Protein backbone atom coordinates (compact mmCIF):
# COMPACT_ATOMS: atom_id res chain seq x y z
CA UNK A 1 0.00 0.00 0.00
CA UNK A 2 2.81 2.36 0.81
CA UNK A 3 4.45 1.65 -2.52
CA UNK A 4 1.28 2.54 -4.40
CA UNK A 5 0.89 5.73 -2.41
CA UNK A 6 4.46 6.74 -3.20
CA UNK A 7 3.88 6.23 -6.91
CA UNK A 8 0.85 8.49 -6.88
CA UNK A 9 2.89 11.27 -5.27
CA UNK A 10 5.66 10.95 -7.84
CA UNK A 11 3.24 11.12 -10.78
CA UNK A 12 1.86 14.43 -9.59
CA UNK A 13 -1.49 16.04 -10.43
CA UNK A 14 -2.20 17.98 -13.63
CA UNK A 15 -3.21 21.62 -13.52
CA UNK A 16 -7.00 21.31 -13.53
CA UNK A 17 -7.49 24.99 -14.33
CA UNK A 18 -5.63 24.62 -17.62
CA UNK A 19 -7.43 21.35 -18.36
CA UNK A 20 -10.90 22.80 -17.75
CA UNK A 21 -10.13 25.98 -19.68
CA UNK A 22 -8.94 23.91 -22.64
CA UNK A 23 -12.15 21.86 -22.69
CA UNK A 24 -14.23 25.05 -22.39
CA UNK A 25 -12.47 26.65 -25.35
CA UNK A 26 -12.84 23.51 -27.47
CA UNK A 27 -16.54 23.24 -26.59
CA UNK A 28 -17.12 26.90 -27.43
CA UNK A 29 -15.23 26.39 -30.70
CA UNK A 30 -17.58 23.55 -31.69
CA UNK A 31 -20.59 25.79 -31.05
CA UNK A 32 -19.14 28.59 -33.17
CA UNK A 33 -18.10 26.23 -35.98
CA UNK A 34 -21.70 25.01 -36.18
CA UNK A 35 -23.10 28.53 -36.01
CA UNK A 36 -20.80 29.86 -38.74
CA UNK A 37 -20.96 26.88 -41.13
CA UNK A 38 -24.47 25.41 -40.90
CA UNK A 39 -26.10 27.78 -43.40
CA UNK A 40 -23.36 27.28 -45.98
CA UNK A 41 -23.28 23.50 -45.67
CA UNK A 42 -27.08 23.19 -45.75
CA UNK A 43 -27.51 24.73 -49.22
CA UNK A 44 -24.42 23.19 -50.85
CA UNK A 45 -24.40 19.82 -52.59
CA UNK A 46 -20.63 19.73 -52.08
CA UNK A 47 -21.37 19.25 -48.38
CA UNK A 48 -24.29 16.85 -48.95
CA UNK A 49 -26.76 19.56 -47.87
CA UNK A 50 -25.82 18.64 -44.32
CA UNK A 51 -25.89 21.52 -41.83
CA UNK A 52 -23.65 19.49 -39.50
CA UNK A 53 -21.06 18.67 -42.17
CA UNK A 54 -18.21 20.76 -40.72
CA UNK A 55 -19.33 20.34 -37.11
CA UNK A 56 -19.24 16.53 -37.24
CA UNK A 57 -15.72 16.59 -38.65
CA UNK A 58 -14.59 19.01 -35.99
CA UNK A 59 -16.18 16.84 -33.28
CA UNK A 60 -14.21 13.82 -34.53
CA UNK A 61 -10.94 15.73 -34.30
CA UNK A 62 -11.94 17.17 -30.92
CA UNK A 63 -12.41 13.62 -29.59
CA UNK A 64 -9.08 12.57 -31.08
CA UNK A 65 -7.57 15.72 -29.58
CA UNK A 66 -8.87 14.86 -26.10
CA UNK A 67 -7.37 11.38 -26.42
CA UNK A 68 -4.07 12.84 -27.64
CA UNK A 69 -4.08 15.37 -24.80
CA UNK A 70 -4.54 12.71 -22.12
CA UNK A 71 -1.89 10.46 -23.71
CA UNK A 72 0.62 13.34 -23.85
CA UNK A 73 -0.30 14.32 -20.29
CA UNK A 74 0.62 10.87 -18.99
CA UNK A 75 4.05 10.84 -20.63
CA UNK A 76 6.71 12.24 -18.22
CA UNK A 77 7.85 15.43 -19.91
CA UNK A 78 11.52 14.44 -19.53
CA UNK A 79 10.89 11.63 -22.03
CA UNK A 80 10.14 14.21 -24.72
CA UNK A 81 13.89 14.80 -24.78
CA UNK A 82 14.17 11.31 -26.28
CA UNK A 83 11.36 11.87 -28.79
CA UNK A 84 12.40 15.20 -30.28
CA UNK A 85 14.89 13.81 -32.83
CA UNK A 86 12.63 11.17 -34.47
CA UNK A 87 9.72 13.63 -34.41
CA UNK A 88 11.86 16.32 -36.06
CA UNK A 89 13.09 13.93 -38.76
CA UNK A 90 9.51 12.85 -39.48
CA UNK A 91 8.51 16.51 -39.78
CA UNK A 92 11.26 17.26 -42.31
CA UNK A 93 10.25 14.23 -44.40
CA UNK A 94 6.60 15.32 -44.41
CA UNK A 95 7.48 18.93 -45.32
CA UNK A 96 9.57 17.71 -48.25
CA UNK A 97 6.94 15.19 -49.38
CA UNK A 98 4.06 17.69 -49.32
CA UNK A 99 5.91 19.87 -51.86
CA UNK A 100 5.92 16.92 -54.27
CA UNK A 101 2.68 15.01 -53.70
CA UNK A 102 0.66 17.43 -51.58
CA UNK A 103 -2.79 18.71 -52.50
CA UNK A 104 -3.08 22.35 -53.55
CA UNK A 105 -5.77 24.22 -51.60
CA UNK A 106 -6.18 28.01 -51.73
CA UNK A 107 -3.07 28.35 -53.93
CA UNK A 108 -0.85 26.60 -51.36
CA UNK A 109 0.57 23.08 -51.48
CA UNK A 110 0.31 22.54 -47.74
CA UNK A 111 -1.89 19.46 -47.31
CA UNK A 112 -1.90 15.72 -47.77
CA UNK A 113 -5.31 14.64 -49.01
CA UNK A 114 -6.20 11.40 -47.21
CA UNK A 115 -9.71 10.76 -48.46
CA UNK A 116 -12.09 12.94 -46.42
CA UNK A 117 -9.23 14.17 -44.21
CA UNK A 118 -6.57 16.76 -45.02
CA UNK A 119 -3.32 16.56 -43.02
CA UNK A 120 -1.19 19.70 -42.71
CA UNK A 121 2.48 18.92 -41.95
CA UNK A 122 3.26 22.53 -41.00
CA UNK A 123 1.05 22.10 -37.90
CA UNK A 124 3.18 19.14 -36.82
CA UNK A 125 6.29 21.23 -37.54
CA UNK A 126 5.25 23.77 -34.90
CA UNK A 127 5.38 21.42 -31.91
CA UNK A 128 8.25 19.43 -33.42
CA UNK A 129 10.48 22.50 -33.72
CA UNK A 130 9.53 23.68 -30.21
CA UNK A 131 10.71 20.37 -28.74
CA UNK A 132 13.84 20.30 -30.90
CA UNK A 133 14.94 23.85 -30.08
CA UNK A 134 14.21 23.45 -26.37
CA UNK A 135 16.28 20.26 -26.16
CA UNK A 136 19.11 21.73 -28.23
CA UNK A 137 19.33 24.95 -26.22
CA UNK A 138 19.18 23.01 -22.93
CA UNK A 139 21.95 20.70 -24.11
CA UNK A 140 24.20 23.59 -25.14
CA UNK A 141 23.77 25.41 -21.86
CA UNK A 142 26.10 28.39 -21.55
CA UNK A 143 27.61 27.61 -24.95
CA UNK A 144 24.33 28.75 -26.52
CA UNK A 145 25.37 32.38 -26.03
CA UNK A 146 28.38 31.82 -28.26
CA UNK A 147 27.63 33.02 -31.80
CA UNK A 148 29.53 30.40 -33.78
CA UNK A 149 28.98 27.22 -31.77
CA UNK A 150 25.67 28.02 -30.10
CA UNK A 151 23.48 30.58 -31.82
CA UNK A 152 24.17 30.04 -35.51
CA UNK A 153 23.49 26.23 -35.51
CA UNK A 154 20.13 26.87 -33.86
CA UNK A 155 19.22 29.55 -36.40
CA UNK A 156 20.18 27.25 -39.27
CA UNK A 157 17.63 24.70 -38.03
CA UNK A 158 14.94 27.38 -37.74
CA UNK A 159 15.75 28.82 -41.17
CA UNK A 160 15.69 25.38 -42.81
CA UNK A 161 12.21 24.47 -41.50
CA UNK A 162 10.84 27.97 -42.16
CA UNK A 163 12.19 27.82 -45.71
CA UNK A 164 10.39 24.53 -46.41
CA UNK A 165 7.10 26.04 -45.23
CA UNK A 166 7.63 29.20 -47.30
CA UNK A 167 8.02 27.06 -50.42
CA UNK A 168 4.40 25.86 -50.08
CA UNK A 169 3.89 28.95 -49.79
CA UNK A 170 2.45 29.59 -46.31
CA UNK A 171 3.68 32.96 -45.08
CA UNK A 172 1.32 33.11 -42.10
CA UNK A 173 2.53 29.83 -40.60
CA UNK A 174 6.13 30.75 -41.38
CA UNK A 175 5.83 34.01 -39.48
CA UNK A 176 4.17 32.30 -36.49
CA UNK A 177 6.84 29.61 -36.42
CA UNK A 178 9.73 32.09 -36.62
CA UNK A 179 8.20 34.34 -33.96
CA UNK A 180 7.69 31.37 -31.62
CA UNK A 181 11.26 30.21 -32.15
CA UNK A 182 12.44 33.74 -31.43
CA UNK A 183 10.58 33.66 -28.11
CA UNK A 184 12.20 30.32 -27.18
CA UNK A 185 15.64 31.60 -28.18
CA UNK A 186 15.15 34.74 -26.07
CA UNK A 187 13.95 32.69 -23.09
CA UNK A 188 16.94 30.40 -23.59
CA UNK A 189 19.32 33.28 -22.84
CA UNK A 190 20.49 34.32 -26.30
CA UNK A 191 22.33 37.60 -26.65
CA UNK A 192 20.05 40.50 -27.62
CA UNK A 193 22.70 41.62 -30.07
CA UNK A 194 22.42 38.31 -31.91
CA UNK A 195 18.61 38.38 -31.82
CA UNK A 196 18.37 41.92 -33.23
CA UNK A 197 20.82 41.00 -35.95
CA UNK A 198 18.69 37.98 -36.88
CA UNK A 199 15.54 40.11 -37.03
CA UNK A 200 17.26 42.56 -39.35
CA UNK A 201 18.45 39.77 -41.64
CA UNK A 202 14.98 38.21 -41.60
CA UNK A 203 13.25 41.44 -42.63
CA UNK A 204 15.75 42.15 -45.38
CA UNK A 205 15.67 38.55 -46.62
CA UNK A 206 11.87 38.38 -46.67
CA UNK A 207 11.69 41.70 -48.49
CA UNK A 208 14.18 40.51 -51.12
CA UNK A 209 12.34 37.20 -51.65
CA UNK A 210 8.87 38.76 -51.94
CA UNK A 211 10.13 41.64 -54.09
CA UNK A 212 12.05 39.35 -56.43
CA UNK A 213 9.05 37.05 -56.80
CA UNK A 214 6.79 40.00 -57.53
CA UNK A 215 9.13 41.27 -60.26
CA UNK A 216 9.45 37.80 -61.79
CA UNK A 217 5.67 37.43 -61.83
CA UNK A 218 5.30 40.81 -63.52
CA UNK A 219 7.85 39.86 -66.18
CA UNK A 220 6.31 36.44 -66.81
CA UNK A 221 2.71 37.65 -66.61
CA UNK A 222 1.88 35.38 -63.69
CA UNK A 223 -1.31 36.61 -61.97
CA UNK A 224 -1.99 33.56 -59.79
CA UNK A 225 -2.57 33.70 -56.05
CA UNK A 226 1.04 32.60 -55.46
CA UNK A 227 2.49 35.82 -56.80
CA UNK A 228 4.17 38.37 -54.60
CA UNK A 229 1.48 40.88 -55.58
CA UNK A 230 -1.00 38.94 -53.47
CA UNK A 231 0.89 39.72 -50.26
CA UNK A 232 1.36 43.32 -51.38
CA UNK A 233 -2.39 43.66 -52.00
CA UNK A 234 -3.11 42.41 -48.48
CA UNK A 235 -0.82 45.05 -47.02
CA UNK A 236 -2.42 47.75 -49.18
CA UNK A 237 -5.92 46.71 -48.10
CA UNK A 238 -4.77 46.86 -44.47
CA UNK A 239 -3.68 50.49 -44.90
CA UNK A 240 -6.84 51.41 -46.81
CA UNK A 241 -9.66 48.83 -46.82
CA UNK A 242 -11.67 50.91 -49.32
CA UNK A 243 -8.89 50.82 -51.91
CA UNK A 244 -10.21 47.58 -53.42
CA UNK A 245 -13.56 46.74 -51.77
CA UNK A 246 -14.56 44.02 -54.25
CA UNK A 247 -11.26 42.13 -54.28
CA UNK A 248 -8.35 42.28 -51.83
CA UNK A 249 -10.31 44.26 -49.19
CA UNK A 250 -13.56 42.31 -49.52
CA UNK A 251 -13.04 39.94 -46.57
CA UNK A 252 -11.70 42.64 -44.27
CA UNK A 253 -14.57 45.05 -44.94
CA UNK A 254 -17.21 42.39 -44.30
CA UNK A 255 -15.36 41.28 -41.16
CA UNK A 256 -15.40 44.83 -39.78
CA UNK A 257 -19.07 45.16 -40.76
CA UNK A 258 -19.94 42.00 -38.82
CA UNK A 259 -18.15 43.18 -35.68
CA UNK A 260 -19.87 46.57 -35.94
CA UNK A 261 -23.31 44.97 -36.33
CA UNK A 262 -22.79 43.03 -33.11
CA UNK A 263 -23.11 46.17 -31.02
CA UNK A 264 -23.07 45.76 -27.25
CA UNK A 265 -24.92 42.47 -26.78
CA UNK A 266 -24.78 40.87 -30.23
CA UNK A 267 -27.47 39.30 -32.39
CA UNK A 268 -27.38 35.97 -30.53
CA UNK A 269 -25.65 32.69 -31.36
CA UNK A 270 -26.87 31.44 -34.72
CA UNK A 271 -28.55 34.74 -35.58
CA UNK A 272 -25.67 36.42 -37.39
CA UNK A 273 -26.07 37.57 -40.99
CA UNK A 274 -22.53 38.07 -42.26
CA UNK A 275 -21.87 34.29 -42.42
CA UNK A 276 -24.72 33.88 -44.94
CA UNK A 277 -22.42 33.81 -47.99
CA UNK A 278 -21.18 37.37 -47.38
CA UNK A 279 -17.93 36.36 -45.69
CA UNK A 280 -15.96 33.41 -47.17
CA UNK A 281 -14.38 31.02 -44.65
CA UNK A 282 -16.46 32.44 -41.82
CA UNK A 283 -15.97 29.16 -39.93
CA UNK A 284 -12.20 29.27 -40.40
CA UNK A 285 -9.98 32.35 -40.67
CA UNK A 286 -12.76 34.85 -39.89
CA UNK A 287 -14.62 33.05 -37.12
CA UNK A 288 -13.79 35.87 -34.70
CA UNK A 289 -15.95 38.18 -36.84
CA UNK A 290 -18.89 35.82 -36.29
CA UNK A 291 -18.16 35.87 -32.54
CA UNK A 292 -18.17 39.66 -32.60
CA UNK A 293 -21.49 39.83 -34.44
CA UNK A 294 -23.34 37.17 -32.46
CA UNK A 295 -21.96 37.84 -28.96
CA UNK A 296 -21.40 41.59 -29.20
CA UNK A 297 -18.87 43.61 -27.24
CA UNK A 298 -19.75 42.07 -23.86
CA UNK A 299 -19.54 38.47 -25.08
CA UNK A 300 -16.34 39.15 -27.00
CA UNK A 301 -14.67 40.66 -23.93
CA UNK A 302 -15.68 37.64 -21.84
CA UNK A 303 -14.31 35.29 -24.48
CA UNK A 304 -11.03 37.20 -24.72
CA UNK A 305 -10.81 37.26 -20.91
CA UNK A 306 -11.02 33.46 -20.76
CA UNK A 307 -8.48 33.17 -23.58
CA UNK A 308 -6.01 35.54 -21.92
CA UNK A 309 -6.36 33.76 -18.56
CA UNK A 310 -5.76 30.43 -20.30
CA UNK A 311 -2.53 31.72 -21.85
CA UNK A 312 -1.42 33.34 -18.57
CA UNK A 313 -2.04 30.07 -16.74
CA UNK A 314 0.10 28.21 -19.24
CA UNK A 315 3.00 30.63 -18.87
CA UNK A 316 2.80 30.30 -15.08
CA UNK A 317 3.12 26.52 -15.42
CA UNK A 318 6.12 26.92 -17.72
CA UNK A 319 7.93 29.37 -15.47
CA UNK A 320 7.37 27.25 -12.36
CA UNK A 321 9.11 24.26 -13.94
CA UNK A 322 12.56 23.70 -12.40
CA UNK A 323 13.84 21.94 -15.52
CA UNK A 324 15.04 24.37 -18.21
CA UNK A 325 13.82 22.01 -20.96
CA UNK A 326 10.31 22.01 -19.52
CA UNK A 327 10.34 25.79 -19.15
CA UNK A 328 11.40 26.36 -22.76
CA UNK A 329 8.86 23.86 -24.10
CA UNK A 330 6.09 25.47 -22.05
CA UNK A 331 7.05 28.99 -23.13
CA UNK A 332 7.16 27.81 -26.75
CA UNK A 333 3.75 26.12 -26.69
CA UNK A 334 1.92 28.97 -24.96
CA UNK A 335 3.81 31.55 -27.00
CA UNK A 336 2.74 29.76 -30.19
CA UNK A 337 -0.94 29.84 -29.18
CA UNK A 338 -0.74 33.49 -28.08
CA UNK A 339 1.04 34.63 -31.24
CA UNK A 340 -1.32 32.75 -33.56
CA UNK A 341 -4.39 34.07 -31.72
CA UNK A 342 -3.06 37.63 -31.92
CA UNK A 343 -2.36 37.32 -35.65
CA UNK A 344 -5.82 35.87 -36.36
CA UNK A 345 -7.73 38.42 -34.27
CA UNK A 346 -5.46 41.24 -35.40
CA UNK A 347 -6.13 40.47 -39.06
CA UNK A 348 -9.89 40.24 -38.54
CA UNK A 349 -10.01 43.58 -36.67
CA UNK A 350 -7.55 45.45 -38.98
CA UNK A 351 -4.93 45.67 -36.26
CA UNK A 352 -2.41 43.96 -38.58
CA UNK A 353 -2.61 42.76 -42.21
CA UNK A 354 -4.67 39.62 -42.83
CA UNK A 355 -2.48 36.50 -42.99
CA UNK A 356 -5.04 33.70 -43.14
CA UNK A 357 -4.32 31.65 -39.98
CA UNK A 358 -6.77 29.86 -37.71
CA UNK A 359 -7.82 30.89 -34.21
CA UNK A 360 -6.53 28.08 -31.92
CA UNK A 361 -9.28 25.84 -30.45
CA UNK A 362 -12.03 27.89 -32.14
CA UNK A 363 -11.60 27.81 -35.94
CA UNK A 364 -12.48 24.83 -38.09
CA UNK A 365 -9.37 22.79 -38.82
CA UNK A 366 -8.75 19.19 -37.81
CA UNK A 367 -4.96 19.03 -37.83
CA UNK A 368 -4.66 22.36 -36.02
CA UNK A 369 -7.08 21.31 -33.28
CA UNK A 370 -5.50 17.87 -32.82
CA UNK A 371 -1.91 19.15 -32.58
CA UNK A 372 -2.85 22.08 -30.34
CA UNK A 373 -4.65 19.81 -27.88
CA UNK A 374 -1.74 17.36 -27.87
CA UNK A 375 0.52 20.33 -27.10
CA UNK A 376 -1.66 21.20 -24.12
CA UNK A 377 -1.19 17.58 -23.04
CA UNK A 378 2.55 18.30 -22.85
CA UNK A 379 1.78 21.40 -20.77
CA UNK A 380 -0.29 19.26 -18.41
CA UNK A 381 2.60 16.80 -18.19
CA UNK A 382 4.86 19.68 -17.12
CA UNK A 383 2.27 20.78 -14.55
CA UNK A 384 2.23 17.26 -13.09
CA UNK A 385 5.96 17.53 -12.52
CA UNK A 386 5.50 20.94 -10.90
CA UNK A 387 2.87 19.56 -8.51
CA UNK A 388 5.44 17.17 -7.06
CA UNK A 389 6.92 20.03 -5.00
CA UNK A 390 4.00 20.24 -2.57
CA UNK A 391 3.70 16.48 -1.90
CA UNK A 392 7.47 16.26 -1.50
CA UNK A 393 7.31 18.93 1.18
CA UNK A 394 4.71 16.88 3.04
CA UNK A 395 6.92 13.79 2.88
CA UNK A 396 9.91 15.78 4.11
CA UNK A 397 7.90 17.05 7.07
CA UNK A 398 7.34 13.50 8.38
CA UNK A 399 9.64 12.89 11.34
CA UNK A 400 12.43 10.40 10.61
CA UNK A 401 14.91 8.90 13.05
CA UNK A 402 18.52 8.66 11.98
CA UNK A 403 20.96 6.00 13.20
CA UNK A 404 22.69 8.59 15.38
CA UNK A 405 19.40 9.55 17.06
CA UNK A 406 18.42 5.90 17.51
CA UNK A 407 21.58 5.21 19.57
CA UNK A 408 21.49 8.46 21.55
CA UNK A 409 21.32 8.07 25.41
CA UNK A 410 18.12 10.16 25.64
CA UNK A 411 16.23 7.95 23.21
CA UNK A 412 17.53 4.74 24.83
CA UNK A 413 16.41 5.95 28.28
CA UNK A 414 12.95 6.88 26.89
CA UNK A 415 12.53 3.38 25.39
CA UNK A 416 13.63 1.76 28.70
CA UNK A 417 11.07 3.80 30.62
CA UNK A 418 8.30 2.75 28.21
CA UNK A 419 9.20 -0.96 28.60
CA UNK A 420 9.21 -0.61 32.44
CA UNK A 421 5.84 1.11 32.44
CA UNK A 422 4.31 -1.54 30.18
CA UNK A 423 5.51 -4.25 32.56
Tab-separated table of N, CA and C in Angstrom, residues 140 143-156 185 190-191 194-196 198-199:
chain	number	residue	atom	x	y	z
A	140	UNK	N	23.064	22.698	-24.965
A	140	UNK	CA	24.203	23.587	-25.144
A	140	UNK	C	24.529	24.372	-23.887
A	143	UNK	N	27.026	27.497	-23.611
A	143	UNK	CA	27.610	27.612	-24.955
A	143	UNK	C	26.625	28.192	-25.959
A	144	UNK	N	25.325	28.219	-25.604
A	144	UNK	CA	24.326	28.753	-26.520
A	144	UNK	C	24.542	30.240	-26.789
A	145	UNK	N	25.133	30.948	-25.848
A	145	UNK	CA	25.370	32.383	-26.033
A	145	UNK	C	26.510	32.668	-26.986
A	146	UNK	N	27.299	31.645	-27.291
A	146	UNK	CA	28.385	31.823	-28.258
A	146	UNK	C	27.805	31.854	-29.670
A	147	UNK	N	28.202	32.830	-30.472
A	147	UNK	CA	27.625	33.021	-31.802
A	147	UNK	C	27.896	31.845	-32.726
A	148	UNK	N	29.138	31.393	-32.773
A	148	UNK	CA	29.527	30.399	-33.777
A	148	UNK	C	29.073	28.998	-33.398
A	149	UNK	N	29.278	28.599	-32.160
A	149	UNK	CA	28.978	27.219	-31.771
A	149	UNK	C	27.596	27.042	-31.158
A	150	UNK	N	26.971	28.140	-30.751
A	150	UNK	CA	25.673	28.025	-30.099
A	150	UNK	C	24.520	28.598	-30.894
A	151	UNK	N	24.616	29.868	-31.230
A	151	UNK	CA	23.481	30.577	-31.820
A	151	UNK	C	23.258	30.234	-33.288
A	152	UNK	N	24.316	30.261	-34.066
A	152	UNK	CA	24.175	30.036	-35.510
A	152	UNK	C	23.622	28.651	-35.838
A	153	UNK	N	24.096	27.546	-35.217
A	153	UNK	CA	23.491	26.231	-35.509
A	153	UNK	C	21.994	26.178	-35.234
A	154	UNK	N	21.553	26.841	-34.171
A	154	UNK	CA	20.128	26.875	-33.861
A	154	UNK	C	19.359	27.628	-34.941
A	155	UNK	N	19.888	28.757	-35.381
A	155	UNK	CA	19.220	29.555	-36.399
A	155	UNK	C	19.190	28.844	-37.749
A	156	UNK	N	20.185	28.016	-38.021
A	156	UNK	CA	20.184	27.246	-39.270
A	156	UNK	C	19.007	26.272	-39.285
A	185	UNK	N	14.227	31.215	-28.155
A	185	UNK	CA	15.638	31.596	-28.184
A	185	UNK	C	15.920	32.704	-27.158
A	190	UNK	N	19.674	33.833	-25.187
A	190	UNK	CA	20.491	34.319	-26.302
A	190	UNK	C	20.814	35.798	-26.131
A	191	UNK	N	21.925	36.205	-26.705
A	191	UNK	CA	22.326	37.599	-26.646
A	191	UNK	C	21.362	38.459	-27.466
A	194	UNK	N	22.619	39.340	-30.892
A	194	UNK	CA	22.420	38.306	-31.908
A	194	UNK	C	20.970	38.270	-32.393
A	195	UNK	N	20.026	38.426	-31.450
A	195	UNK	CA	18.611	38.383	-31.819
A	195	UNK	C	18.241	39.548	-32.727
A	196	UNK	N	18.674	40.750	-32.401
A	196	UNK	CA	18.371	41.915	-33.225
A	196	UNK	C	18.992	41.794	-34.602
A	198	UNK	N	19.489	38.973	-36.159
A	198	UNK	CA	18.690	37.982	-36.877
A	198	UNK	C	17.399	38.591	-37.408
A	199	UNK	N	16.773	39.457	-36.592
A	199	UNK	CA	15.538	40.109	-37.027
A	199	UNK	C	15.799	40.984	-38.246
